[in-house]
Coordinates of C-alpha atoms in Angstrom, one line a residue:
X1 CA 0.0 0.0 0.0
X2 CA 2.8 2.3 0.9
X3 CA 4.6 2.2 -2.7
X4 CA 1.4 1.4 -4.7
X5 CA -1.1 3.6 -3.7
X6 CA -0.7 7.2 -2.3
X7 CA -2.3 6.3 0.9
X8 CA -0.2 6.5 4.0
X9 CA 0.5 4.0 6.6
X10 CA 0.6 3.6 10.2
X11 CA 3.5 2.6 12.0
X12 CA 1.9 -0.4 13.9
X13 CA 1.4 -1.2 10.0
X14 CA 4.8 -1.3 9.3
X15 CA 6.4 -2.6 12.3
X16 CA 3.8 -6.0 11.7
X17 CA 4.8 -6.1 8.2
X18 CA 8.1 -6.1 9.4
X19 CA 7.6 -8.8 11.8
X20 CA 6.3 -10.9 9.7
X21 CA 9.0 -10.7 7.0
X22 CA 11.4 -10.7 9.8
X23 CA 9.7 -14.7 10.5
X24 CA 9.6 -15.8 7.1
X25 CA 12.8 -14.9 6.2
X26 CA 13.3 -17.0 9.8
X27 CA 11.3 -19.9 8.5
X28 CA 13.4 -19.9 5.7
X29 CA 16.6 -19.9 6.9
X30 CA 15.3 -23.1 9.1
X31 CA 14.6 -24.8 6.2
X32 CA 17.6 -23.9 3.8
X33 CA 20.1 -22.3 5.8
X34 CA 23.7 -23.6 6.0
X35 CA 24.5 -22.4 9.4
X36 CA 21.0 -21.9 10.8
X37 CA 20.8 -20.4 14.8
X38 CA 17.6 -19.5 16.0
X39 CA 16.8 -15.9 16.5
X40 CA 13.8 -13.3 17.7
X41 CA 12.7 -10.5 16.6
X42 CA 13.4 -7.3 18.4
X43 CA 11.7 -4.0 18.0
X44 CA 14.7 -2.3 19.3
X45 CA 16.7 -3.5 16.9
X46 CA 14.5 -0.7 14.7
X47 CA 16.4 2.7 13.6
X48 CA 14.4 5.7 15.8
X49 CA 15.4 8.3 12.9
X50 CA 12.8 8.2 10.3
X51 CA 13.3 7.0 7.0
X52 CA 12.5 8.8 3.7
X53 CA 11.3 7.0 0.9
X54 CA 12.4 8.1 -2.6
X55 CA 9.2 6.7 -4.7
X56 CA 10.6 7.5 -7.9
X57 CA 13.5 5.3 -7.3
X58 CA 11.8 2.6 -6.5
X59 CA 9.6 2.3 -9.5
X60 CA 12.9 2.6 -11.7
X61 CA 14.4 -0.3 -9.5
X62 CA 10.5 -1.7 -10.7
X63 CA 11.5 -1.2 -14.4
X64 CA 14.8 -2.6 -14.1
X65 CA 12.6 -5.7 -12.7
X66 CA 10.7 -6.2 -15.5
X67 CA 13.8 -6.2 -17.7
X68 CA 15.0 -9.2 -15.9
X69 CA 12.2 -11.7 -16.4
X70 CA 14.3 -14.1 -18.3
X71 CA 17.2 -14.2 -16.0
X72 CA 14.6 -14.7 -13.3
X73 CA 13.0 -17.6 -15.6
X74 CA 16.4 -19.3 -15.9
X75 CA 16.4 -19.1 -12.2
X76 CA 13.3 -20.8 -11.7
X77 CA 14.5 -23.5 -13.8
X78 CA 17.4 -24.4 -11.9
X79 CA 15.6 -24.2 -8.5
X80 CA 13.4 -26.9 -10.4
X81 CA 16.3 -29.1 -11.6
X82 CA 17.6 -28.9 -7.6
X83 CA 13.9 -29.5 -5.6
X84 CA 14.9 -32.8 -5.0
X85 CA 18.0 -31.7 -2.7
X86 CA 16.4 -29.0 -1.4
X87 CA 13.7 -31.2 0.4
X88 CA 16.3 -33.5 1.3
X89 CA 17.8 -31.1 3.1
X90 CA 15.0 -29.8 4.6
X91 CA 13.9 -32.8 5.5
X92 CA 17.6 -33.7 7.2
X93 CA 17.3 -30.3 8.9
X94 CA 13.6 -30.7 10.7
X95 CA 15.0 -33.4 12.8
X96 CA 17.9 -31.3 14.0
X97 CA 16.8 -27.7 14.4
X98 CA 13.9 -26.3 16.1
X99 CA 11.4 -23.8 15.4
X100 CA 7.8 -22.5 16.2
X101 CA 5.6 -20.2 14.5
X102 CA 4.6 -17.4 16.4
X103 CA 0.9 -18.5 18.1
X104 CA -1.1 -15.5 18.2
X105 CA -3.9 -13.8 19.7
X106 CA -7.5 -13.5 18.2
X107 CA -6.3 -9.5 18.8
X108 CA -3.0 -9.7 16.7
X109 CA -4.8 -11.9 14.4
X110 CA -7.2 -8.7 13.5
X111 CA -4.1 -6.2 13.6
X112 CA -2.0 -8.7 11.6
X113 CA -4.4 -9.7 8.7
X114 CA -7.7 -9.2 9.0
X115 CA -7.1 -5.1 9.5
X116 CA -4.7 -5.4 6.3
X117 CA -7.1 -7.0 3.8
X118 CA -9.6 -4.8 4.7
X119 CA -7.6 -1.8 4.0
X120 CA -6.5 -3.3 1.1
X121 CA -10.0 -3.1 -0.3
X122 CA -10.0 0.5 0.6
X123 CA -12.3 0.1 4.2
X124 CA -11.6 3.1 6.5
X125 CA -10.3 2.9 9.9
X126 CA -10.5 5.9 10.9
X127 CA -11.3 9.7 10.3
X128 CA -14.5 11.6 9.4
X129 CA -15.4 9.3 6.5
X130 CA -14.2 5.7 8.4
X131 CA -16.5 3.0 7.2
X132 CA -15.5 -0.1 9.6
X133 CA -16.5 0.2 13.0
X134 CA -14.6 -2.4 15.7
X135 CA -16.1 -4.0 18.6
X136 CA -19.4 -2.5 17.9
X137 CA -21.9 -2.8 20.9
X138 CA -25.2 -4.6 20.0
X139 CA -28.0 -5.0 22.6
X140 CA -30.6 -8.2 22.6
X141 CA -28.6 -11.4 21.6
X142 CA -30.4 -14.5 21.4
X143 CA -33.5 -12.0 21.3
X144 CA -32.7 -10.9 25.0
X145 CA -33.5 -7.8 25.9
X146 CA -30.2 -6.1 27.7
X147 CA -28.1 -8.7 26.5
X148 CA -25.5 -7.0 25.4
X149 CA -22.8 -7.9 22.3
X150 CA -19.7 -6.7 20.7
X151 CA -19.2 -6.9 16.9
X152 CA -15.4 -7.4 15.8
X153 CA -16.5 -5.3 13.2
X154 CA -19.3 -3.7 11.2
X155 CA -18.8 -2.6 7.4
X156 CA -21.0 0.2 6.6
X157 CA -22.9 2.0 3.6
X158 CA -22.3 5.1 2.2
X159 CA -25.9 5.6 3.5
X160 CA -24.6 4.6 6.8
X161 CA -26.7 1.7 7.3
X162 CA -24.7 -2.1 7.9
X163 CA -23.5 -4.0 5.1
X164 CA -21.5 -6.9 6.8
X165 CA -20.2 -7.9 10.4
X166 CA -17.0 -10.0 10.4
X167 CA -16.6 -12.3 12.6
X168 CA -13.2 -13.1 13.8
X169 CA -11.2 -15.9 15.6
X170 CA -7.4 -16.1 16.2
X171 CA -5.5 -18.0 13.1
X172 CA -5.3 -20.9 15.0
X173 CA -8.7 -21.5 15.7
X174 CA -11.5 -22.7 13.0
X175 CA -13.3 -19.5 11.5
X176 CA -16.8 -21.7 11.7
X177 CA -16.5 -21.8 15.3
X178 CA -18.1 -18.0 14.9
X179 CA -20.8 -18.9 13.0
X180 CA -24.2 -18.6 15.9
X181 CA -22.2 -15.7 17.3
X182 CA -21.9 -13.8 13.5
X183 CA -25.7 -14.8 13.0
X184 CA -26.9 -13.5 16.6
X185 CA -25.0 -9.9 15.9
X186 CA -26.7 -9.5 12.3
X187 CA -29.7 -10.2 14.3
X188 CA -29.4 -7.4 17.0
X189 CA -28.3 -5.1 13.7
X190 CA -31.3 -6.0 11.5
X191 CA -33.3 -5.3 14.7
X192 CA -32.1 -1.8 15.5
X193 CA -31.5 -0.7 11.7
X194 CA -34.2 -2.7 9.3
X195 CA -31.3 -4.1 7.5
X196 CA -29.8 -7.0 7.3
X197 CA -26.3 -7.6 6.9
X198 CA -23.8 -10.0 5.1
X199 CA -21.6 -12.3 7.3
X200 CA -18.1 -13.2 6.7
X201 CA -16.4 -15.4 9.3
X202 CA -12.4 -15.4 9.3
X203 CA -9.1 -16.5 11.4
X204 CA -7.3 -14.6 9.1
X205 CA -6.6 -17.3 6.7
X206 CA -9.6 -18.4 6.1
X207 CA -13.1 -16.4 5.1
X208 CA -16.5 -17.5 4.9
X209 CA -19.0 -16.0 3.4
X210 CA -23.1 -16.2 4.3
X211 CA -26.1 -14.8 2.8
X212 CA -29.1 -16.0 4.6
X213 CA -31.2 -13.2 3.3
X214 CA -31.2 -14.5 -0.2
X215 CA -31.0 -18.2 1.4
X216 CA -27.6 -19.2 0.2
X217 CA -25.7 -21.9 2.2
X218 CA -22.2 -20.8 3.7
X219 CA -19.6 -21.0 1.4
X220 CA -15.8 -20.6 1.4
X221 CA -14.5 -17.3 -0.2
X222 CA -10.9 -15.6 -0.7
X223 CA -11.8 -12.5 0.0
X224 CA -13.9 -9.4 2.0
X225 CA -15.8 -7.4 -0.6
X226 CA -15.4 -4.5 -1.3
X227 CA -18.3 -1.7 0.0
X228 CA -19.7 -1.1 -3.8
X229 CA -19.8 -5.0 -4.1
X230 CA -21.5 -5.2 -0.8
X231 CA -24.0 -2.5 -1.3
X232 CA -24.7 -4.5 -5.0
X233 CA -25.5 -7.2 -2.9
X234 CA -27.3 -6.1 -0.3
X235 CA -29.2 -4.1 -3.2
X236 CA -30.1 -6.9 -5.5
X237 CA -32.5 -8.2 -2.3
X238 CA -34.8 -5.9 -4.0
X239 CA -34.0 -5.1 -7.6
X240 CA -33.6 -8.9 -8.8
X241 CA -36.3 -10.6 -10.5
X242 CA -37.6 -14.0 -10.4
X243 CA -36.5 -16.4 -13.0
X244 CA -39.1 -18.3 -13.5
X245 CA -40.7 -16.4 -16.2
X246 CA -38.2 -15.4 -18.6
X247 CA -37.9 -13.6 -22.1
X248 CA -35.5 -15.6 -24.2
X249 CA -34.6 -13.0 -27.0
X250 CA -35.3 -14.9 -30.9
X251 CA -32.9 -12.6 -32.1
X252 CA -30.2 -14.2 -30.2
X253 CA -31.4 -17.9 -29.6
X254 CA -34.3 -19.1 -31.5
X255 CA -34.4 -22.9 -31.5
X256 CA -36.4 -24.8 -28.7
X257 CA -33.3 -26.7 -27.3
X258 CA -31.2 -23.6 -27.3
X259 CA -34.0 -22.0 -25.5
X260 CA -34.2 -25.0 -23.0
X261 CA -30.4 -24.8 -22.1
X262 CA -31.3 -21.3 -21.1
X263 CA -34.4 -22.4 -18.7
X264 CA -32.1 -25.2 -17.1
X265 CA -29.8 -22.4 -16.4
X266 CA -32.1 -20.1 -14.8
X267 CA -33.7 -23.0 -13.1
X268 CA -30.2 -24.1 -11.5
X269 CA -29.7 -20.3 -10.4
X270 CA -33.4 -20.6 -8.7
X271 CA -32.7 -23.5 -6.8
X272 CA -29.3 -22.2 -5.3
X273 CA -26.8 -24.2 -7.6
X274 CA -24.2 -21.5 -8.4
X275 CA -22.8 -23.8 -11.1
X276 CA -23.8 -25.3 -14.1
X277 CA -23.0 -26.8 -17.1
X278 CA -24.5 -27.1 -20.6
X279 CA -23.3 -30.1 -23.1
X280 CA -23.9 -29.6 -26.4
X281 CA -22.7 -30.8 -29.8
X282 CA -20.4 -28.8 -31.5
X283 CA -22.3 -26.4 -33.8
X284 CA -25.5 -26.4 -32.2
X285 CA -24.6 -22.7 -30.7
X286 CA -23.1 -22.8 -27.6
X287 CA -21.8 -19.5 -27.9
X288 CA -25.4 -17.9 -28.7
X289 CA -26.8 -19.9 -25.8
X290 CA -24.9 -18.4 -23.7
X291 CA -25.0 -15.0 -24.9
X292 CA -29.1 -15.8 -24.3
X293 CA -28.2 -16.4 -20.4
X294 CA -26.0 -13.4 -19.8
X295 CA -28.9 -11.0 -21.4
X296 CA -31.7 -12.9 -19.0
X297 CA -29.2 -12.9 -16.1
X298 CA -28.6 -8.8 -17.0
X299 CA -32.4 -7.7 -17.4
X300 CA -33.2 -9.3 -13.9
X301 CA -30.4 -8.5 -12.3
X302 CA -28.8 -11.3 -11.5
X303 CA -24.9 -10.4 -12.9
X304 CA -23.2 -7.1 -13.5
X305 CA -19.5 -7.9 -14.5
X306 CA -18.9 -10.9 -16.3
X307 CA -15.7 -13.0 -17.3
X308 CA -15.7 -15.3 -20.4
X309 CA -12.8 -17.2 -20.2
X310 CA -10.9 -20.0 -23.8
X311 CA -7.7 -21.4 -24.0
X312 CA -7.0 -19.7 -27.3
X313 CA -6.8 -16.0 -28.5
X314 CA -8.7 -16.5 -31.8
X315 CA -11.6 -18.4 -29.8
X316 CA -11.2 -15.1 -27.0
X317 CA -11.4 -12.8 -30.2
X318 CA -14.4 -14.5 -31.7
X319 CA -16.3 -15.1 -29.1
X320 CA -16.1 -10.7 -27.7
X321 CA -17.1 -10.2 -31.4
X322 CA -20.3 -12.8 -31.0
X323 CA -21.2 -10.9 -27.7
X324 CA -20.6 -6.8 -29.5
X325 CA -23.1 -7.9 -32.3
X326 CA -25.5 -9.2 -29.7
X327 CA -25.2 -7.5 -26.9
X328 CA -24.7 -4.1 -28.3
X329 CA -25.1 -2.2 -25.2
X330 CA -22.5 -3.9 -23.0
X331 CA -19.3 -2.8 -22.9
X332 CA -16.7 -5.4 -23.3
X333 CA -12.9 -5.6 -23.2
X334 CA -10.5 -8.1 -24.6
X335 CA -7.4 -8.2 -22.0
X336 CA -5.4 -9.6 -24.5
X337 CA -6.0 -6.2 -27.2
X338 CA -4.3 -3.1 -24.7
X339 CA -6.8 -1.2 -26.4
X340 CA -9.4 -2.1 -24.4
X341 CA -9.9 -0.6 -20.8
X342 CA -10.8 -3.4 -18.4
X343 CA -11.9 -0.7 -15.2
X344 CA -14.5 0.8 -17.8
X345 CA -16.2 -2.6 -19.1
X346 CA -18.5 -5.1 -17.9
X347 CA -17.3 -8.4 -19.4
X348 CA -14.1 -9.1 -19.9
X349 CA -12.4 -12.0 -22.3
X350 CA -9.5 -13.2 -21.5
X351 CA -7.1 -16.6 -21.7
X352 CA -6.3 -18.6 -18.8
X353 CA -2.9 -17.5 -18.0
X354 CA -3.8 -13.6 -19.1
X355 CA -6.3 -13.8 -16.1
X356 CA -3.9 -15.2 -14.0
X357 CA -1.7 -12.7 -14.0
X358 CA -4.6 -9.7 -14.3
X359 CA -5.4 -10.2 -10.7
X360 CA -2.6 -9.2 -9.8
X361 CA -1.4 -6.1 -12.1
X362 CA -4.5 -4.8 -13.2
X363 CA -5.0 -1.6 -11.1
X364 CA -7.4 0.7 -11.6
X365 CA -6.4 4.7 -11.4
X366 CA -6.3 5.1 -7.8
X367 CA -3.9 2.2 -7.8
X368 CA -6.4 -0.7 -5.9
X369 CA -6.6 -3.9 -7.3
X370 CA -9.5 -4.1 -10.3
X371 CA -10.2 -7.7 -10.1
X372 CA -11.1 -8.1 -6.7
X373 CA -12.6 -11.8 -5.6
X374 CA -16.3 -10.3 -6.0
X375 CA -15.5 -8.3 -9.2
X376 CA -17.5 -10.9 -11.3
X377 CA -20.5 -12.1 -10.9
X378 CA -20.7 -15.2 -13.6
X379 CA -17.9 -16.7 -15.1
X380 CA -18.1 -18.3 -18.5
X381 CA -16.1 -20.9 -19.2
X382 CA -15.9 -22.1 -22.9
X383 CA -14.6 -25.5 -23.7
X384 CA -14.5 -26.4 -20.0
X385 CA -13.0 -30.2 -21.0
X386 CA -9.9 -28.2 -21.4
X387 CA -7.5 -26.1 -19.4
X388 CA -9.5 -26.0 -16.0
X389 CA -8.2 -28.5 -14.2
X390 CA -4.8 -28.1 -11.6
X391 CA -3.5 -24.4 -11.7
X392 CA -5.9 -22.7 -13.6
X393 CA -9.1 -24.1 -11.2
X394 CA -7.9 -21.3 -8.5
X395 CA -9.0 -18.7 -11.2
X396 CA -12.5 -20.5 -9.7
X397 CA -11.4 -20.9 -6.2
X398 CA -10.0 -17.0 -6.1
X399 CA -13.3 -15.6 -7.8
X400 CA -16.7 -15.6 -6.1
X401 CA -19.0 -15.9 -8.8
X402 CA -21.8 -18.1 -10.6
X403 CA -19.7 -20.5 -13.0
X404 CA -21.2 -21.7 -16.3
X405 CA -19.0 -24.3 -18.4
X406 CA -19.9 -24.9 -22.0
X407 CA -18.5 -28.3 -23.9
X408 CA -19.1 -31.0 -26.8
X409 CA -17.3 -33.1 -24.9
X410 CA -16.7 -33.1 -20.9
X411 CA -14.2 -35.5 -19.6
X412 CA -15.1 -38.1 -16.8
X413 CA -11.7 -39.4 -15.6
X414 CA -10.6 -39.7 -12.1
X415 CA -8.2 -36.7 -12.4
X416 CA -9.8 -35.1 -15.0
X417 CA -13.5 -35.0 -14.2
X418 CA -15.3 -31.8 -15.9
X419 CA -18.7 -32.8 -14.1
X420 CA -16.7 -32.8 -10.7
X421 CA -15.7 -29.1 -11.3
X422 CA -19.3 -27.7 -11.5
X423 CA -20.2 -30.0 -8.7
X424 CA -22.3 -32.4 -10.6
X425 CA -22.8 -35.8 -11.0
X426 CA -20.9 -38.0 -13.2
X427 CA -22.3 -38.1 -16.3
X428 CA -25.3 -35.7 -15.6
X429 CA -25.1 -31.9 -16.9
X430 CA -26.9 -28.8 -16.2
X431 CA -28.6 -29.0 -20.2
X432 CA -27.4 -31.5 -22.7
X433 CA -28.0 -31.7 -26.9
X434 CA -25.9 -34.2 -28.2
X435 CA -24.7 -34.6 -32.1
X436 CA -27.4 -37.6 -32.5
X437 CA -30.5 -35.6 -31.2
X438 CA -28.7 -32.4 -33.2
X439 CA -28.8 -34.4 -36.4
X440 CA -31.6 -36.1 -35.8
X441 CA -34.0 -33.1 -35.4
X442 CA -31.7 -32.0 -38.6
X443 CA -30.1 -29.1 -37.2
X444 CA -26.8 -31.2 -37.7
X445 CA -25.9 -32.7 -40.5
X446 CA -23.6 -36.3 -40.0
X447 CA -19.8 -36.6 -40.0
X448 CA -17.7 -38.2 -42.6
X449 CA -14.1 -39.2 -42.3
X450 CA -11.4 -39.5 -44.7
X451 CA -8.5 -41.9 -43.1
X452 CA -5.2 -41.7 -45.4
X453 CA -2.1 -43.8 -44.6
X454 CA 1.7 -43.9 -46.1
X455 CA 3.5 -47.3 -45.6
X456 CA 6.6 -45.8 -43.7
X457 CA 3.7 -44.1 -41.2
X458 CA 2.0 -47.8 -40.7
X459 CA 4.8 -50.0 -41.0
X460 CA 8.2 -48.0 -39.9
X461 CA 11.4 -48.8 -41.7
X462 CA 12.9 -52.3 -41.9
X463 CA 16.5 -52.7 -42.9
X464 CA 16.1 -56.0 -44.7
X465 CA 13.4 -55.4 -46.8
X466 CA 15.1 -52.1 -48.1
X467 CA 16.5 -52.0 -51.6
X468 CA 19.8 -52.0 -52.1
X469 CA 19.7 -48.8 -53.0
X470 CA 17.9 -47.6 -49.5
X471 CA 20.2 -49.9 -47.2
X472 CA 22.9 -47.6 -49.0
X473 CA 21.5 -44.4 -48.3
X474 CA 20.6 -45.9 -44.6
X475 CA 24.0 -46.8 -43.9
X476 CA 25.0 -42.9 -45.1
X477 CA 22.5 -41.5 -42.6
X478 CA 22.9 -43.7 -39.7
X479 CA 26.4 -44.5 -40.3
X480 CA 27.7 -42.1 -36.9
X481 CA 24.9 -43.1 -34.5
X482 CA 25.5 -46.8 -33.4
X483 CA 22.4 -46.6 -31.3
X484 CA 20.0 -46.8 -34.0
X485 CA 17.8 -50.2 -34.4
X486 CA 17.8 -51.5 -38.1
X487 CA 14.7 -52.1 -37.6
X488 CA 12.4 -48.3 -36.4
X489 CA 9.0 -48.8 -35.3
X490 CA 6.1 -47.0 -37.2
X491 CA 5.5 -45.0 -33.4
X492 CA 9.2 -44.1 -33.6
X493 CA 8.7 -42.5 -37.0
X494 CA 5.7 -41.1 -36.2
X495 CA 7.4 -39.3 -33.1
X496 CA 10.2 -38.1 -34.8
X497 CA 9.8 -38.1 -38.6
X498 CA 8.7 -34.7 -40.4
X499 CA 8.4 -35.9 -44.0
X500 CA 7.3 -33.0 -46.4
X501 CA 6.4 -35.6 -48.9
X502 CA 4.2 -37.1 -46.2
X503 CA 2.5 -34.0 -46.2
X504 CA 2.2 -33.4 -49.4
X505 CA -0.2 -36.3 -50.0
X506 CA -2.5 -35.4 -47.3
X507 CA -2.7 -31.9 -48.7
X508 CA -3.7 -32.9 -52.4
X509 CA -6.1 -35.8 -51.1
X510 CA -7.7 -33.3 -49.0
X511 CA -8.3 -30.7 -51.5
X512 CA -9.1 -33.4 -54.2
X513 CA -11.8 -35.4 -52.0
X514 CA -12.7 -33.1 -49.0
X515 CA -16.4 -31.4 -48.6
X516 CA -16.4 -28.2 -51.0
X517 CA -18.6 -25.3 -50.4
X518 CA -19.5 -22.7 -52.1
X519 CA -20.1 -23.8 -55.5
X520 CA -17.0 -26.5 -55.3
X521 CA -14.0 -23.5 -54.8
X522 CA -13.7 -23.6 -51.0
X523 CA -12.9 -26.3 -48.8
X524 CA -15.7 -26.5 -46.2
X525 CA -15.8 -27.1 -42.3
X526 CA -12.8 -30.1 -42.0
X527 CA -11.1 -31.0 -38.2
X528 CA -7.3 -32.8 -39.0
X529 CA -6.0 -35.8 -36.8
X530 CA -2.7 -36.5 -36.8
X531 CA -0.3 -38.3 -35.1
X532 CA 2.1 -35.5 -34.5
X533 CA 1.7 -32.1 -33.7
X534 CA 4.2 -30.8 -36.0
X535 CA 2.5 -32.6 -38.8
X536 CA -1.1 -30.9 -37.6
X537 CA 0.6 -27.3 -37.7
X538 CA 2.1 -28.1 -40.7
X539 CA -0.9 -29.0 -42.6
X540 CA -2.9 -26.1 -40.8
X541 CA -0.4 -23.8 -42.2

């Protein structure tokens, strides 16, 4: 907060920060250190004078950073190549070194984290417009008259009416263990103020979030909200409406199962299922379908911000220009064209990895964080059998939002089980409309496939079945390398080989016998198999 943003920070700040940079840089040294002795941290060890920061030199050390990605890439690489020895010694040094991490108190637990992500969100502490009040008295728990209570802390409206209490427990404790304590104090507040708040239950590390008013079970989050997504929420009690008479636009979706994907949707939504997941054959119009849900999700106010999310740029590209022709009035922003401003747009489109790193860089002009864990409220996931499984699932864990995957084909393996990211079962989608009911109601028309072979690709090279000729210009090629087999496999081949002539047949027996269009002069909608990537690419290009 200090070097990002212009506002200032309290010395209590900075001496925790320090303390706890001081203990990791402790922890460290336990784990990896040579000549390890435990120390403590001493506040007197702190210089009195105070220290002048030179802003401007810092971001040029910033910029000097950046330049040194690669060396810092290399880096990583090497730490890789060495992880094995490094928890070895670890390992070696657990059994002969001691230390314990600093157990603290429910107090120092608010002061230490809570205090900090709260102010990272830009909640005031204190001065004329402080919106967080701490250890708030509330009179009549459990409905008692006189019984008195005392809020960790209340987050308040610009209207000054409560938004949320936060309930908090020291870091070693679980956060549930608040949970009848959080509910009795939004009690007491609904009571004296005729509205009810949000809850959020933490030990620092973890957050949970309840809204009872709306009838949502509790549910894990990463973050506090901020107060505009508060207020939304607290808001939306009365502006949403009911989805179970919706408008499904022709314009946009007009075919009865495109239309029904929509209903299951909305239906999922109404029966408190924050994810979903439509199967449907590609072709049939996922894209439009979904289009279809964000416009019924919009008009009743459902969502506000919403992410659509591919693995490739082109699909990123085409999809944002699906959604401008549709949806003419919202504002959307590619993150991967810097033209586009992501602070001034509702949806945003993005890859994987350019999400990843957007949470953390994007900053809006007042230099806080854009993507905050509430910034979206639906998340579209397009081709959700791909890409969202290990890293790129805590883009889902990070983001508190509905979550709609879209597919032709979801994958049911153990570690790889689509249905088990949207919290389904096996086997059993939100909405499906598969290629046999497509082509069957004749919205599809049938596959055909062309399967072409070259005897080196199907049988590999055998030495003794060579011509003379061949075994001649074998020996030439092979003549240095004594580990090659006089016999190579067909897989061998297939893994290494790049054989232009190879190509070459492909190429004229697909323009020579693949579907034409347009009166016989283009080639028409073809998907190429092959055996090695390079080959793929090769014949793409």
């Amino acid at each position: 907060m200090a070097v990002h943003t212009e506002r200032s920070v309290s010395a209590s700040d900075a001496l925790m920060s320090l303390r706890s940079l001081f203990e990791f840089i402790e922890w460290i040294d336990y784990c990896y250190g040579k000549q390890y002795e435990e120390r403590h941290f001493s506040e007197g060890d702190i210089p009195k004078e105070k220290v002048v920061v030179d802003t401007k030199k810092i971001k040029e050390q910033e910029s000097l950073l950046g330049e040194k990605d690669a060396e810092i890439e290399k880096l990583r690489k090497q730490i890789a190549a060495m992880a094995e020895q490094f928890t070895a010694s670890k390992e070696e040094n657990q059994q002969s070194r001691n230390f314990e991490a600093e157990d603290i108190s429910e107090f120092l637990t608010r002061k230490k984290y809570i205090d900090v992500d709260l102010k990272q969100l830009g909640w005031k502490f204190e001065g004329s417009d402080a919106d967080v009040w701490e250890e708030y008295e509330v009179d009549g728990m459990a409905g008692v008259l006189g019984q008195k209570g005392y809020v960790d802390y209340v987050l308040y409206g610009k209207n000054n009416l409560p938004l949320a209490v936060v309930e908090a427990k020291k870091s070693g404790v679980d956060a549930n263990v608040g949970s009848h304590q959080a509910k009795l104090y939004a009690d007491c507040l609904q009571n004296q103020y005729g509205q009810r708040p949000l809850i959020f239950m933490t030990n620092g590390f973890e957050i949970f979030f309840v809204n009872d008013f709306a009838g949502y079970p509790k549910r894990q989050v990463s973050g506090f909200f901020t107060q505009d997504e508060l207020q939304l929420e607290v808001d939306r009690r009365k502006q949403r409406v009911c989805l179970e008479k919706i408008n499904i636009k022709d314009e946009i979706t007009n075919r009865p199962y495109q239309k029904e994907a929509v209903t299951a949707v909305c239906d999922a939504i109404m029966n408190k299922h924050r994810k979903a997941l439509i199967v449907q054959a590609t072709g049939s119009g996922k894209t439009r379908v979904s289009i279809s849900i964000v416009d019924v999700l919009r008009r009743h106010n459902y969502v506000k911000n919403i992410l659509f999310l591919a693995d490739r740029k082109a699909l990123v590209k085409q999809a944002k220009n699906n959604y401008t022709n549709l949806l003419p009035d919202l504002s959307c922003c590619n993150l991967l064209d810097n033209k586009d401003d992501p602070e001034q747009s509702r949806m945003i489109f993005s890859t994987y990895p350019t999400m990843m790193n957007a949470i953390d860089e994007q900053k809006s002009k007042d230099g806080k964080k854009i993507f905050t864990s509430a910034h979206f409220d639906l998340i579209i996931v397009d081709e959700s059998h791909r890409s969202i499984y290990k890293k790129y699932q805590e883009i889902f864990t990070y983001f508190d939002a509905y979550l709609l995957g879209m597919t032709a084909t979801p994958k049911n393996e153990i570690d790889k089980n689509t249905y088990g990211i949207f919290d389904l079962e096996r086997g059993v989608p939100t909405f499906a409309y598969e290629l046999e009911k497509a082509v069957e109601e004749k919205y599809l028309v049938n596959y055909s496939t062309l399967e072409y072979k070259s005897k080196i690709m199907e049988e590999g090279v055998h030495y003794d079945d060579l011509s003379d000729e061949d075994k001649e210009e074998f020996e030439q090629l092979f003549d240095d390398d004594e580990n090659i087999d006089k016999d190579i496999s067909s897989d061998a081949i297939n893994e290494w080989l790049f054989n232009e002539d190879t190509l070459d047949i492909v190429l004229r027996e697909l323009m020579d016998k693949g579907l034409k269009i347009e009166g016989g002069d283009k080639l028409g909608k073809t998907i190429i198999f092959a055996k090695n990537s390079r080959h793929a690419q090769a014949i793409v290009d």
